[in-house]
mmCIF file of N, CA and C in Angstrom:
data_model
loop_
_atom_site.group_PDB
_atom_site.id
_atom_site.type_symbol
_atom_site.label_atom_id
_atom_site.label_comp_id
_atom_site.label_asym_id
_atom_site.label_seq_id
_atom_site.Cartn_x
_atom_site.Cartn_y
_atom_site.Cartn_z
ATOM 1 N N MET A 146 24.188 -70.698 -89.007
ATOM 2 C CA MET A 146 22.904 -71.622 -89.261
ATOM 3 C C MET A 146 21.558 -71.445 -88.255
ATOM 4 N N ARG A 147 21.447 -70.220 -87.143
ATOM 5 C CA ARG A 147 20.564 -70.196 -86.423
ATOM 6 C C ARG A 147 19.982 -68.736 -87.188
ATOM 7 N N LEU A 148 20.885 -68.395 -88.129
ATOM 8 C CA LEU A 148 20.082 -67.277 -88.952
ATOM 9 C C LEU A 148 19.492 -67.597 -90.182
ATOM 10 N N ARG A 149 19.470 -68.590 -90.427
ATOM 11 C CA ARG A 149 18.924 -69.400 -91.580
ATOM 12 C C ARG A 149 18.055 -70.254 -91.031
ATOM 13 N N LEU A 150 17.683 -70.254 -90.280
ATOM 14 C CA LEU A 150 16.557 -71.501 -89.755
ATOM 15 C C LEU A 150 15.648 -69.973 -89.531
ATOM 16 N N VAL A 151 15.920 -69.215 -88.642
ATOM 17 C CA VAL A 151 14.914 -67.515 -87.877
ATOM 18 C C VAL A 151 14.482 -67.266 -89.757
ATOM 19 N N LEU A 152 15.162 -67.040 -90.645
ATOM 20 C CA LEU A 152 14.914 -66.570 -91.945
ATOM 21 C C LEU A 152 13.878 -67.358 -92.722
ATOM 22 N N LEU A 153 13.897 -68.953 -92.461
ATOM 23 C CA LEU A 153 13.201 -69.941 -93.148
ATOM 24 C C LEU A 153 11.485 -69.822 -92.146
ATOM 25 N N LEU A 154 11.972 -69.414 -91.023
ATOM 26 C CA LEU A 154 10.616 -69.507 -90.155
ATOM 27 C C LEU A 154 9.866 -68.403 -90.845
ATOM 28 N N VAL A 155 10.619 -66.947 -90.940
ATOM 29 C CA VAL A 155 9.952 -65.764 -91.260
ATOM 30 C C VAL A 155 9.139 -66.174 -92.769
ATOM 31 N N ALA A 156 10.587 -66.659 -93.645
ATOM 32 C CA ALA A 156 9.395 -67.108 -95.076
ATOM 33 C C ALA A 156 8.276 -67.875 -95.170
ATOM 34 N N LEU A 157 8.304 -68.880 -94.202
ATOM 35 C CA LEU A 157 7.076 -70.050 -93.950
ATOM 36 C C LEU A 157 5.800 -69.358 -93.632
ATOM 37 N N LEU A 158 6.146 -68.055 -92.913
ATOM 38 C CA LEU A 158 4.843 -67.577 -91.701
ATOM 39 C C LEU A 158 4.320 -66.804 -92.896
ATOM 40 N N LEU A 159 5.181 -65.723 -93.596
ATOM 41 C CA LEU A 159 5.053 -64.971 -94.416
ATOM 42 C C LEU A 159 3.965 -65.758 -96.016
ATOM 43 N N ALA A 160 4.576 -66.810 -96.129
ATOM 44 C CA ALA A 160 3.678 -67.459 -96.940
ATOM 45 C C ALA A 160 2.513 -68.170 -96.614
ATOM 46 N N LEU A 161 2.157 -68.274 -95.292
ATOM 47 C CA LEU A 161 0.717 -68.966 -95.147
ATOM 48 C C LEU A 161 -0.393 -67.374 -96.206
ATOM 49 N N PRO A 162 -1.469 -68.514 -96.374
ATOM 50 C CA PRO A 162 -2.491 -67.952 -96.981
ATOM 51 C C PRO A 162 -3.526 -67.147 -95.944
ATOM 52 N N ALA A 163 -4.088 -66.242 -96.466
ATOM 53 C CA ALA A 163 -4.456 -64.782 -95.599
ATOM 54 C C ALA A 163 -6.070 -65.816 -94.989
ATOM 55 N N SER A 164 -6.450 -66.868 -95.262
ATOM 56 C CA SER A 164 -7.517 -67.558 -94.987
ATOM 57 C C SER A 164 -7.103 -68.237 -93.122
ATOM 58 N N ALA A 165 -5.517 -68.824 -93.328
ATOM 59 C CA ALA A 165 -5.060 -69.120 -91.653
ATOM 60 C C ALA A 165 -4.873 -67.568 -90.872
ATOM 61 N N GLN A 166 -5.426 -66.388 -91.165
ATOM 62 C CA GLN A 166 -5.134 -65.343 -90.175
ATOM 63 C C GLN A 166 -7.097 -65.044 -90.173
ATOM 64 N N ALA A 167 -7.509 -65.553 -90.681
ATOM 65 C CA ALA A 167 -9.122 -64.955 -90.665
ATOM 66 C C ALA A 167 -9.833 -65.462 -89.050
ATOM 67 N N ARG A 168 -10.967 -64.249 -88.706
ATOM 68 C CA ARG A 168 -10.781 -64.333 -87.398
ATOM 69 C C ARG A 168 -12.865 -64.419 -87.188
ATOM 70 N N ASP A 169 -12.861 -64.909 -86.130
ATOM 71 C CA ASP A 169 -14.645 -65.087 -85.821
ATOM 72 C C ASP A 169 -14.868 -63.866 -84.895
ATOM 73 N N PHE A 170 -16.036 -62.845 -85.470
ATOM 74 C CA PHE A 170 -16.215 -62.058 -84.330
ATOM 75 C C PHE A 170 -17.528 -62.382 -83.914
ATOM 76 N N PHE A 171 -17.935 -62.423 -82.735
ATOM 77 C CA PHE A 171 -19.665 -62.716 -81.800
ATOM 78 C C PHE A 171 -19.925 -61.225 -81.759
ATOM 79 N N VAL A 172 -21.436 -61.535 -81.683
ATOM 80 C CA VAL A 172 -22.347 -60.307 -81.318
ATOM 81 C C VAL A 172 -23.197 -60.554 -80.841
ATOM 82 N N ASP A 173 -23.632 -60.233 -79.610
ATOM 83 C CA ASP A 173 -25.027 -60.843 -78.946
ATOM 84 C C ASP A 173 -25.203 -59.240 -77.977
ATOM 85 N N SER A 174 -26.860 -59.004 -78.760
ATOM 86 C CA SER A 174 -27.286 -57.298 -78.233
ATOM 87 C C SER A 174 -28.019 -57.561 -76.903
ATOM 88 N N ARG A 175 -27.920 -58.884 -76.232
ATOM 89 C CA ARG A 175 -28.622 -58.969 -74.691
ATOM 90 C C ARG A 175 -27.189 -58.929 -73.655
ATOM 91 N N GLU A 176 -26.455 -60.040 -74.046
ATOM 92 C CA GLU A 176 -25.254 -60.039 -73.252
ATOM 93 C C GLU A 176 -24.090 -59.894 -73.293
ATOM 94 N N GLY A 177 -23.695 -58.880 -74.544
ATOM 95 C CA GLY A 177 -22.552 -58.397 -75.182
ATOM 96 C C GLY A 177 -22.132 -57.214 -74.803
ATOM 97 N N SER A 178 -21.162 -56.730 -74.748
ATOM 98 C CA SER A 178 -20.412 -55.450 -74.741
ATOM 99 C C SER A 178 -19.200 -54.896 -75.411
ATOM 100 N N ASP A 179 -19.817 -53.745 -76.206
ATOM 101 C CA ASP A 179 -18.664 -53.099 -77.291
ATOM 102 C C ASP A 179 -17.302 -52.960 -76.755
ATOM 103 N N LEU A 180 -16.979 -52.710 -75.399
ATOM 104 C CA LEU A 180 -15.734 -52.738 -74.546
ATOM 105 C C LEU A 180 -14.936 -54.285 -74.929
ATOM 106 N N GLY A 181 -15.612 -55.096 -74.793
ATOM 107 C CA GLY A 181 -15.463 -56.774 -75.159
ATOM 108 C C GLY A 181 -14.495 -56.701 -76.357
ATOM 109 N N PRO A 182 -13.795 -58.006 -76.310
ATOM 110 C CA PRO A 182 -13.296 -58.085 -77.532
ATOM 111 C C PRO A 182 -13.437 -59.003 -78.796
ATOM 112 N N GLY A 183 -14.804 -58.951 -78.877
ATOM 113 C CA GLY A 183 -15.574 -60.042 -79.505
ATOM 114 C C GLY A 183 -15.478 -61.387 -80.095
ATOM 115 N N THR A 184 -15.345 -61.993 -78.700
ATOM 116 C CA THR A 184 -14.922 -63.312 -78.740
ATOM 117 C C THR A 184 -16.605 -63.939 -78.683
ATOM 118 N N ARG A 185 -16.387 -65.224 -78.581
ATOM 119 C CA ARG A 185 -17.665 -66.303 -78.127
ATOM 120 C C ARG A 185 -18.090 -65.700 -76.937
ATOM 121 N N GLU A 186 -16.557 -65.852 -76.101
ATOM 122 C CA GLU A 186 -17.004 -65.612 -74.118
ATOM 123 C C GLU A 186 -17.253 -63.715 -74.089
ATOM 124 N N LYS A 187 -17.381 -63.380 -74.867
ATOM 125 C CA LYS A 187 -16.949 -61.985 -74.867
ATOM 126 C C LYS A 187 -17.329 -61.131 -75.969
ATOM 127 N N PRO A 188 -18.688 -61.410 -76.245
ATOM 128 C CA PRO A 188 -19.086 -60.848 -77.944
ATOM 129 C C PRO A 188 -19.417 -59.425 -77.811
ATOM 130 N N TRP A 189 -19.469 -58.350 -78.388
ATOM 131 C CA TRP A 189 -19.758 -56.866 -78.410
ATOM 132 C C TRP A 189 -21.260 -57.010 -78.781
ATOM 133 N N ARG A 190 -21.661 -55.950 -78.757
ATOM 134 C CA ARG A 190 -23.169 -55.570 -78.263
ATOM 135 C C ARG A 190 -24.018 -55.228 -79.608
ATOM 136 N N SER A 191 -23.726 -54.498 -80.269
ATOM 137 C CA SER A 191 -23.973 -53.601 -81.285
ATOM 138 C C SER A 191 -23.779 -53.804 -82.756
ATOM 139 N N LEU A 192 -24.732 -53.244 -83.843
ATOM 140 C CA LEU A 192 -23.996 -53.402 -84.681
ATOM 141 C C LEU A 192 -23.188 -52.015 -85.073
ATOM 142 N N ALA A 193 -23.004 -50.745 -84.397
ATOM 143 C CA ALA A 193 -22.437 -49.465 -84.641
ATOM 144 C C ALA A 193 -20.880 -50.294 -84.307
ATOM 145 N N ARG A 194 -20.584 -51.457 -83.067
ATOM 146 C CA ARG A 194 -19.620 -51.924 -82.883
ATOM 147 C C ARG A 194 -18.690 -52.551 -83.471
ATOM 148 N N VAL A 195 -19.383 -53.430 -84.621
ATOM 149 C CA VAL A 195 -19.398 -53.857 -85.647
ATOM 150 C C VAL A 195 -19.307 -53.250 -87.304
ATOM 151 N N SER A 196 -19.648 -52.369 -87.067
ATOM 152 C CA SER A 196 -19.418 -51.300 -88.200
ATOM 153 C C SER A 196 -18.181 -50.711 -87.924
ATOM 154 N N ARG A 197 -17.489 -50.862 -87.120
ATOM 155 C CA ARG A 197 -16.498 -49.896 -86.222
ATOM 156 C C ARG A 197 -15.180 -51.158 -86.591
ATOM 157 N N ALA A 198 -15.546 -52.228 -86.721
ATOM 158 C CA ALA A 198 -14.124 -53.135 -86.616
ATOM 159 C C ALA A 198 -13.650 -53.518 -87.641
ATOM 160 N N LEU A 199 -12.294 -53.534 -87.753
ATOM 161 C CA LEU A 199 -11.413 -53.824 -89.310
ATOM 162 C C LEU A 199 -11.178 -54.978 -89.188
ATOM 163 N N LEU A 200 -12.143 -54.931 -90.091
ATOM 164 C CA LEU A 200 -12.380 -56.881 -90.619
ATOM 165 C C LEU A 200 -11.412 -56.690 -92.068
ATOM 166 N N GLN A 201 -10.875 -58.014 -91.779
ATOM 167 C CA GLN A 201 -9.836 -58.254 -93.168
ATOM 168 C C GLN A 201 -10.764 -59.550 -93.879
ATOM 169 N N PRO A 202 -10.281 -59.812 -94.916
ATOM 170 C CA PRO A 202 -10.866 -60.842 -96.212
ATOM 171 C C PRO A 202 -10.524 -62.056 -95.054
ATOM 172 N N GLY A 203 -11.743 -63.105 -95.307
ATOM 173 C CA GLY A 203 -11.957 -64.509 -94.514
ATOM 174 C C GLY A 203 -12.573 -64.445 -93.302
ATOM 175 N N ASP A 204 -12.273 -62.705 -92.468
ATOM 176 C CA ASP A 204 -13.397 -62.921 -91.290
ATOM 177 C C ASP A 204 -14.783 -63.118 -91.124
ATOM 178 N N ARG A 205 -15.070 -63.669 -90.287
ATOM 179 C CA ARG A 205 -16.719 -63.623 -90.090
ATOM 180 C C ARG A 205 -17.326 -62.856 -88.844
ATOM 181 N N VAL A 206 -18.244 -62.907 -88.897
ATOM 182 C CA VAL A 206 -18.932 -61.601 -87.989
ATOM 183 C C VAL A 206 -20.432 -62.494 -87.715
ATOM 184 N N LEU A 207 -20.236 -63.373 -86.595
ATOM 185 C CA LEU A 207 -21.437 -63.905 -86.063
ATOM 186 C C LEU A 207 -22.655 -63.471 -85.077
ATOM 187 N N PHE A 208 -23.673 -63.158 -85.742
ATOM 188 C CA PHE A 208 -24.968 -62.498 -84.508
ATOM 189 C C PHE A 208 -25.186 -63.619 -83.957
ATOM 190 N N ARG A 209 -25.726 -63.592 -82.724
ATOM 191 C CA ARG A 209 -26.859 -64.265 -81.709
ATOM 192 C C ARG A 209 -27.778 -64.564 -82.190
ATOM 193 N N ARG A 210 -27.968 -65.896 -82.586
ATOM 194 C CA ARG A 210 -29.876 -66.071 -82.984
ATOM 195 C C ARG A 210 -30.606 -65.770 -81.922
ATOM 196 N N ASN A 211 -31.866 -65.215 -82.355
ATOM 197 C CA ASN A 211 -33.087 -64.815 -81.208
ATOM 198 C C ASN A 211 -32.582 -63.761 -80.229
ATOM 199 N N ARG A 212 -32.119 -62.776 -81.075
ATOM 200 C CA ARG A 212 -32.169 -61.459 -80.541
ATOM 201 C C ARG A 212 -32.123 -60.307 -81.795
ATOM 202 N N ILE A 213 -32.385 -59.416 -81.233
ATOM 203 C CA ILE A 213 -32.533 -58.203 -82.079
ATOM 204 C C ILE A 213 -31.381 -57.170 -82.079
ATOM 205 N N PHE A 214 -31.162 -56.978 -83.228
ATOM 206 C CA PHE A 214 -30.073 -55.977 -83.483
ATOM 207 C C PHE A 214 -30.874 -54.363 -83.850
ATOM 208 N N ARG A 215 -30.712 -53.605 -83.453
ATOM 209 C CA ARG A 215 -30.645 -52.511 -84.322
ATOM 210 C C ARG A 215 -30.080 -51.674 -84.566
ATOM 211 N N GLY A 216 -30.437 -50.246 -85.745
ATOM 212 C CA GLY A 216 -29.448 -49.917 -85.945
ATOM 213 C C GLY A 216 -29.214 -50.104 -87.495
ATOM 214 N N THR A 217 -27.742 -49.703 -87.847
ATOM 215 C CA THR A 217 -27.271 -50.083 -90.095
ATOM 216 C C THR A 217 -26.285 -50.698 -89.421
ATOM 217 N N LEU A 218 -26.133 -51.770 -90.333
ATOM 218 C CA LEU A 218 -24.819 -52.267 -90.196
ATOM 219 C C LEU A 218 -24.134 -52.029 -91.394
ATOM 220 N N ARG A 219 -22.777 -51.057 -91.282
ATOM 221 C CA ARG A 219 -21.990 -50.623 -92.465
ATOM 222 C C ARG A 219 -20.915 -51.182 -92.278
ATOM 223 N N PRO A 220 -20.466 -51.818 -92.907
ATOM 224 C CA PRO A 220 -19.269 -52.188 -93.220
ATOM 225 C C PRO A 220 -18.301 -51.212 -93.613
ATOM 226 N N GLY A 221 -17.041 -50.942 -93.170
ATOM 227 C CA GLY A 221 -15.868 -50.535 -93.658
ATOM 228 C C GLY A 221 -14.790 -51.070 -94.713
ATOM 229 N N SER A 222 -14.927 -52.313 -94.568
ATOM 230 C CA SER A 222 -13.681 -52.945 -95.458
ATOM 231 C C SER A 222 -14.578 -53.988 -96.061
ATOM 232 N N SER A 223 -13.848 -54.801 -96.933
ATOM 233 C CA SER A 223 -14.375 -55.562 -98.140
ATOM 234 C C SER A 223 -13.792 -57.083 -97.637
ATOM 235 N N GLY A 224 -13.809 -57.809 -98.363
ATOM 236 C CA GLY A 224 -13.373 -58.999 -98.593
ATOM 237 C C GLY A 224 -13.063 -59.601 -100.069
ATOM 238 N N THR A 225 -12.476 -60.573 -100.299
ATOM 239 C CA THR A 225 -11.925 -60.742 -101.767
ATOM 240 C C THR A 225 -13.117 -61.523 -102.032
ATOM 241 N N ALA A 226 -12.891 -62.314 -103.688
ATOM 242 C CA ALA A 226 -13.976 -63.638 -104.121
ATOM 243 C C ALA A 226 -13.495 -64.206 -103.776
ATOM 244 N N GLU A 227 -12.398 -64.665 -103.325
ATOM 245 C CA GLU A 227 -11.859 -65.871 -103.098
ATOM 246 C C GLU A 227 -12.157 -65.636 -101.049
ATOM 247 N N LEU A 228 -11.718 -64.747 -100.360
ATOM 248 C CA LEU A 228 -12.334 -64.851 -99.257
ATOM 249 C C LEU A 228 -13.001 -63.981 -98.915
ATOM 250 N N PRO A 229 -14.048 -64.184 -98.454
ATOM 251 C CA PRO A 229 -15.119 -63.052 -98.365
ATOM 252 C C PRO A 229 -15.462 -62.786 -96.809
ATOM 253 N N ILE A 230 -15.663 -61.842 -96.500
ATOM 254 C CA ILE A 230 -16.141 -61.488 -94.960
ATOM 255 C C ILE A 230 -17.518 -61.506 -94.799
ATOM 256 N N VAL A 231 -17.823 -62.697 -94.201
ATOM 257 C CA VAL A 231 -18.922 -63.538 -93.928
ATOM 258 C C VAL A 231 -19.654 -63.096 -92.353
ATOM 259 N N TYR A 232 -21.073 -62.621 -93.100
ATOM 260 C CA TYR A 232 -22.075 -62.390 -91.933
ATOM 261 C C TYR A 232 -22.934 -63.423 -91.850
ATOM 262 N N SER A 233 -23.038 -64.051 -90.708
ATOM 263 C CA SER A 233 -24.084 -65.215 -90.519
ATOM 264 C C SER A 233 -24.035 -64.977 -89.094
ATOM 265 N N ALA A 234 -24.912 -66.433 -88.081
ATOM 266 C CA ALA A 234 -25.306 -66.963 -87.124
ATOM 267 C C ALA A 234 -25.064 -67.605 -86.309
ATOM 268 N N TYR A 235 -24.468 -67.764 -85.012
ATOM 269 C CA TYR A 235 -24.443 -68.507 -84.153
ATOM 270 C C TYR A 235 -25.641 -68.910 -82.760
ATOM 271 N N GLY A 236 -25.063 -70.207 -82.113
ATOM 272 C CA GLY A 236 -26.670 -70.106 -81.263
ATOM 273 C C GLY A 236 -27.578 -70.902 -81.312
ATOM 274 N N ARG A 237 -28.133 -71.734 -80.587
ATOM 275 C CA ARG A 237 -29.511 -72.419 -80.943
ATOM 276 C C ARG A 237 -30.713 -71.446 -80.957
ATOM 277 N N GLY A 238 -31.800 -72.018 -81.857
ATOM 278 C CA GLY A 238 -33.278 -71.359 -81.845
ATOM 279 C C GLY A 238 -32.970 -71.260 -83.470
ATOM 280 N N GLY A 239 -34.533 -70.865 -83.847
ATOM 281 C CA GLY A 239 -34.926 -70.518 -85.336
ATOM 282 C C GLY A 239 -34.844 -72.458 -85.959
ATOM 283 N N GLY A 240 -35.141 -73.195 -85.199
ATOM 284 C CA GLY A 240 -34.838 -74.438 -85.905
ATOM 285 C C GLY A 240 -33.479 -74.838 -86.364
ATOM 286 N N GLY A 241 -31.985 -74.196 -86.308
ATOM 287 C CA GLY A 241 -31.257 -74.551 -86.751
ATOM 288 C C GLY A 241 -30.392 -75.138 -85.297
ATOM 289 N N GLY A 242 -29.078 -75.640 -85.754
ATOM 290 C CA GLY A 242 -28.193 -75.971 -84.585
ATOM 291 C C GLY A 242 -27.248 -74.441 -85.009
ATOM 292 N N ASP A 243 -26.001 -75.173 -83.851
ATOM 293 C CA ASP A 243 -25.578 -73.797 -83.844
ATOM 294 C C ASP A 243 -24.547 -73.832 -84.958
ATOM 295 N N ALA A 244 -24.238 -72.270 -85.144
ATOM 296 C CA ALA A 244 -23.482 -72.009 -86.406
ATOM 297 C C ALA A 244 -23.998 -72.495 -87.818
ATOM 298 N N GLN A 245 -25.123 -72.734 -87.722
ATOM 299 C CA GLN A 245 -26.071 -73.219 -89.492
ATOM 300 C C GLN A 245 -26.497 -72.029 -89.979
ATOM 301 N N PRO A 246 -26.115 -71.510 -91.223
ATOM 302 C CA PRO A 246 -26.761 -70.286 -91.396
ATOM 303 C C PRO A 246 -28.197 -71.425 -92.168
ATOM 304 N N ALA A 247 -29.317 -70.468 -92.775
ATOM 305 C CA ALA A 247 -30.901 -70.697 -93.590
ATOM 306 C C ALA A 247 -30.045 -70.823 -94.857
ATOM 307 N N ARG A 248 -30.884 -71.422 -95.506
ATOM 308 C CA ARG A 248 -30.571 -72.167 -96.938
ATOM 309 C C ARG A 248 -30.734 -71.024 -98.265
ATOM 310 N N HIS A 249 -31.057 -69.757 -97.627
ATOM 311 C CA HIS A 249 -30.832 -68.593 -98.380
ATOM 312 C C HIS A 249 -29.797 -67.315 -98.079
ATOM 313 N N PRO A 250 -29.607 -66.463 -99.302
ATOM 314 C CA PRO A 250 -28.791 -65.339 -98.316
ATOM 315 C C PRO A 250 -29.768 -64.402 -98.142
ATOM 316 N N LEU A 251 -29.512 -63.283 -97.258
ATOM 317 C CA LEU A 251 -30.249 -62.319 -97.059
ATOM 318 C C LEU A 251 -29.873 -61.224 -97.599
ATOM 319 N N PRO A 252 -31.348 -60.849 -98.149
ATOM 320 C CA PRO A 252 -30.985 -59.418 -99.138
ATOM 321 C C PRO A 252 -29.861 -58.547 -98.746
ATOM 322 N N GLU A 253 -29.339 -57.961 -99.254
ATOM 323 C CA GLU A 253 -27.991 -57.029 -99.292
ATOM 324 C C GLU A 253 -28.696 -55.845 -98.514
ATOM 325 N N ARG A 254 -29.943 -54.826 -98.710
ATOM 326 C CA ARG A 254 -30.513 -54.204 -98.520
ATOM 327 C C ARG A 254 -30.882 -54.106 -97.142
ATOM 328 N N SER A 255 -31.103 -55.316 -96.696
ATOM 329 C CA SER A 255 -31.274 -55.951 -95.148
ATOM 330 C C SER A 255 -30.063 -55.231 -94.323
ATOM 331 N N LEU A 256 -29.111 -55.407 -95.014
ATOM 332 C CA LEU A 256 -28.133 -55.144 -93.912
ATOM 333 C C LEU A 256 -27.049 -53.455 -94.307
ATOM 334 N N GLY A 257 -28.100 -52.774 -95.124
ATOM 335 C CA GLY A 257 -28.355 -51.240 -94.967
ATOM 336 C C GLY A 257 -26.627 -51.131 -95.891
ATOM 337 N N LEU A 258 -26.577 -51.685 -97.047
ATOM 338 C CA LEU A 258 -25.710 -51.809 -97.705
ATOM 339 C C LEU A 258 -25.668 -50.863 -98.880
ATOM 340 N N GLY A 259 -27.327 -50.747 -99.279
ATOM 341 C CA GLY A 259 -27.802 -49.850 -100.582
ATOM 342 C C GLY A 259 -26.871 -50.485 -101.802
ATOM 343 N N ALA A 260 -25.841 -50.355 -102.381
ATOM 344 C CA ALA A 260 -25.018 -51.061 -103.393
ATOM 345 C C ALA A 260 -24.799 -52.397 -102.929
ATOM 346 N N ARG A 261 -24.232 -53.251 -103.961
ATOM 347 C CA ARG A 261 -23.707 -54.452 -103.722
ATOM 348 C C ARG A 261 -22.037 -54.097 -103.272
ATOM 349 N N ARG A 262 -21.750 -54.739 -102.487
ATOM 350 C CA ARG A 262 -20.053 -54.837 -102.176
ATOM 351 C C ARG A 262 -19.495 -55.858 -102.380
ATOM 352 N N ARG A 263 -18.710 -55.949 -103.127
ATOM 353 C CA ARG A 263 -17.700 -56.717 -103.544
ATOM 354 C C ARG A 263 -16.999 -57.510 -102.191
ATOM 355 N N GLY A 264 -17.238 -59.172 -101.885
ATOM 356 C CA GLY A 264 -16.312 -59.667 -101.034
ATOM 357 C C GLY A 264 -17.089 -59.505 -99.642
ATOM 358 N N VAL A 265 -18.568 -59.286 -99.959
ATOM 359 C CA VAL A 265 -19.319 -59.244 -98.861
ATOM 360 C C VAL A 265 -20.448 -60.523 -98.449
ATOM 361 N N VAL A 266 -20.495 -61.314 -97.730
ATOM 362 C CA VAL A 266 -21.411 -62.279 -97.900
ATOM 363 C C VAL A 266 -22.420 -62.481 -96.889
ATOM 364 N N ALA A 267 -23.510 -62.070 -97.036
ATOM 365 C CA ALA A 267 -24.236 -62.383 -95.869
ATOM 366 C C ALA A 267 -25.383 -63.372 -95.755
ATOM 367 N N ARG A 268 -26.036 -63.832 -95.127
ATOM 368 C CA ARG A 268 -26.438 -65.203 -94.407
ATOM 369 C C ARG A 268 -27.610 -64.747 -93.488
ATOM 370 N N SER A 269 -28.682 -65.453 -93.867
ATOM 371 C CA SER A 269 -30.312 -65.417 -93.016
ATOM 372 C C SER A 269 -30.129 -66.396 -92.425
ATOM 373 N N TRP A 270 -30.729 -65.960 -91.022
ATOM 374 C CA TRP A 270 -30.595 -67.035 -90.252
ATOM 375 C C TRP A 270 -32.431 -67.005 -89.649
ATOM 376 N N ASN A 271 -33.242 -66.181 -90.274
ATOM 377 C CA ASN A 271 -34.678 -66.010 -89.772
ATOM 378 C C ASN A 271 -35.014 -66.986 -90.479
ATOM 379 N N ARG A 272 -35.993 -68.270 -90.448
ATOM 380 C CA ARG A 272 -36.402 -68.920 -90.771
ATOM 381 C C ARG A 272 -38.177 -68.059 -91.224
ATOM 382 N N ARG A 273 -38.375 -67.434 -90.627
ATOM 383 C CA ARG A 273 -40.176 -66.999 -91.118
ATOM 384 C C ARG A 273 -39.826 -66.136 -92.456
ATOM 385 N N GLU A 274 -38.128 -65.706 -92.702
ATOM 386 C CA GLU A 274 -38.373 -65.005 -94.175
ATOM 387 C C GLU A 274 -39.163 -66.013 -95.464
ATOM 388 N N PRO A 275 -39.964 -65.507 -96.155
ATOM 389 C CA PRO A 275 -40.320 -66.048 -97.200
ATOM 390 C C PRO A 275 -38.959 -66.062 -98.451
ATOM 391 N N ARG A 276 -39.182 -67.642 -98.662
ATOM 392 C CA ARG A 276 -37.835 -68.202 -99.509
ATOM 393 C C ARG A 276 -38.144 -67.666 -101.155
ATOM 394 N N PRO A 277 -36.790 -67.940 -101.921
ATOM 395 C CA PRO A 277 -37.205 -66.965 -102.878
ATOM 396 C C PRO A 277 -37.694 -67.515 -103.995
ATOM 397 N N GLY A 278 -38.852 -66.908 -104.301
ATOM 398 C CA GLY A 278 -39.828 -67.462 -105.793
ATOM 399 C C GLY A 278 -40.820 -67.742 -105.271
ATOM 400 N N GLY A 279 -41.100 -67.379 -103.776
ATOM 401 C CA GLY A 279 -42.454 -67.320 -103.398
ATOM 402 C C GLY A 279 -42.828 -68.531 -102.461
ATOM 403 N N ALA A 280 -42.046 -69.197 -102.787
ATOM 404 C CA ALA A 280 -42.295 -70.837 -102.252
ATOM 405 C C ALA A 280 -42.463 -71.261 -100.625
#
């Protein structure tokens, strides 16, 4: 009886969708540390640390608003069409509330991706950026 219960629990855990395992990582160029875990309380500091992260489909990397991040972001992994890896923002500033991305995507070349990468979504949080179509 006990063995059946354990096997049932293992089967249920394996059947969980990948989105249930998605994680959020935080980056703050002023108050972060690349030695930290990348949590909201202990964010990473640099784009180099984000580039070294072993990201999984559904993960999000959130950059602190009103910070300057120097360097090149080189994602080492991709998400899927159903579970992209999302790069967005958190914190107050730029006219938005907490974790509210802007209305249009950040051009992929701004992330240093060069060619398009499948399963990567980038969102801009810089409201001074011109809107698509020149509006």
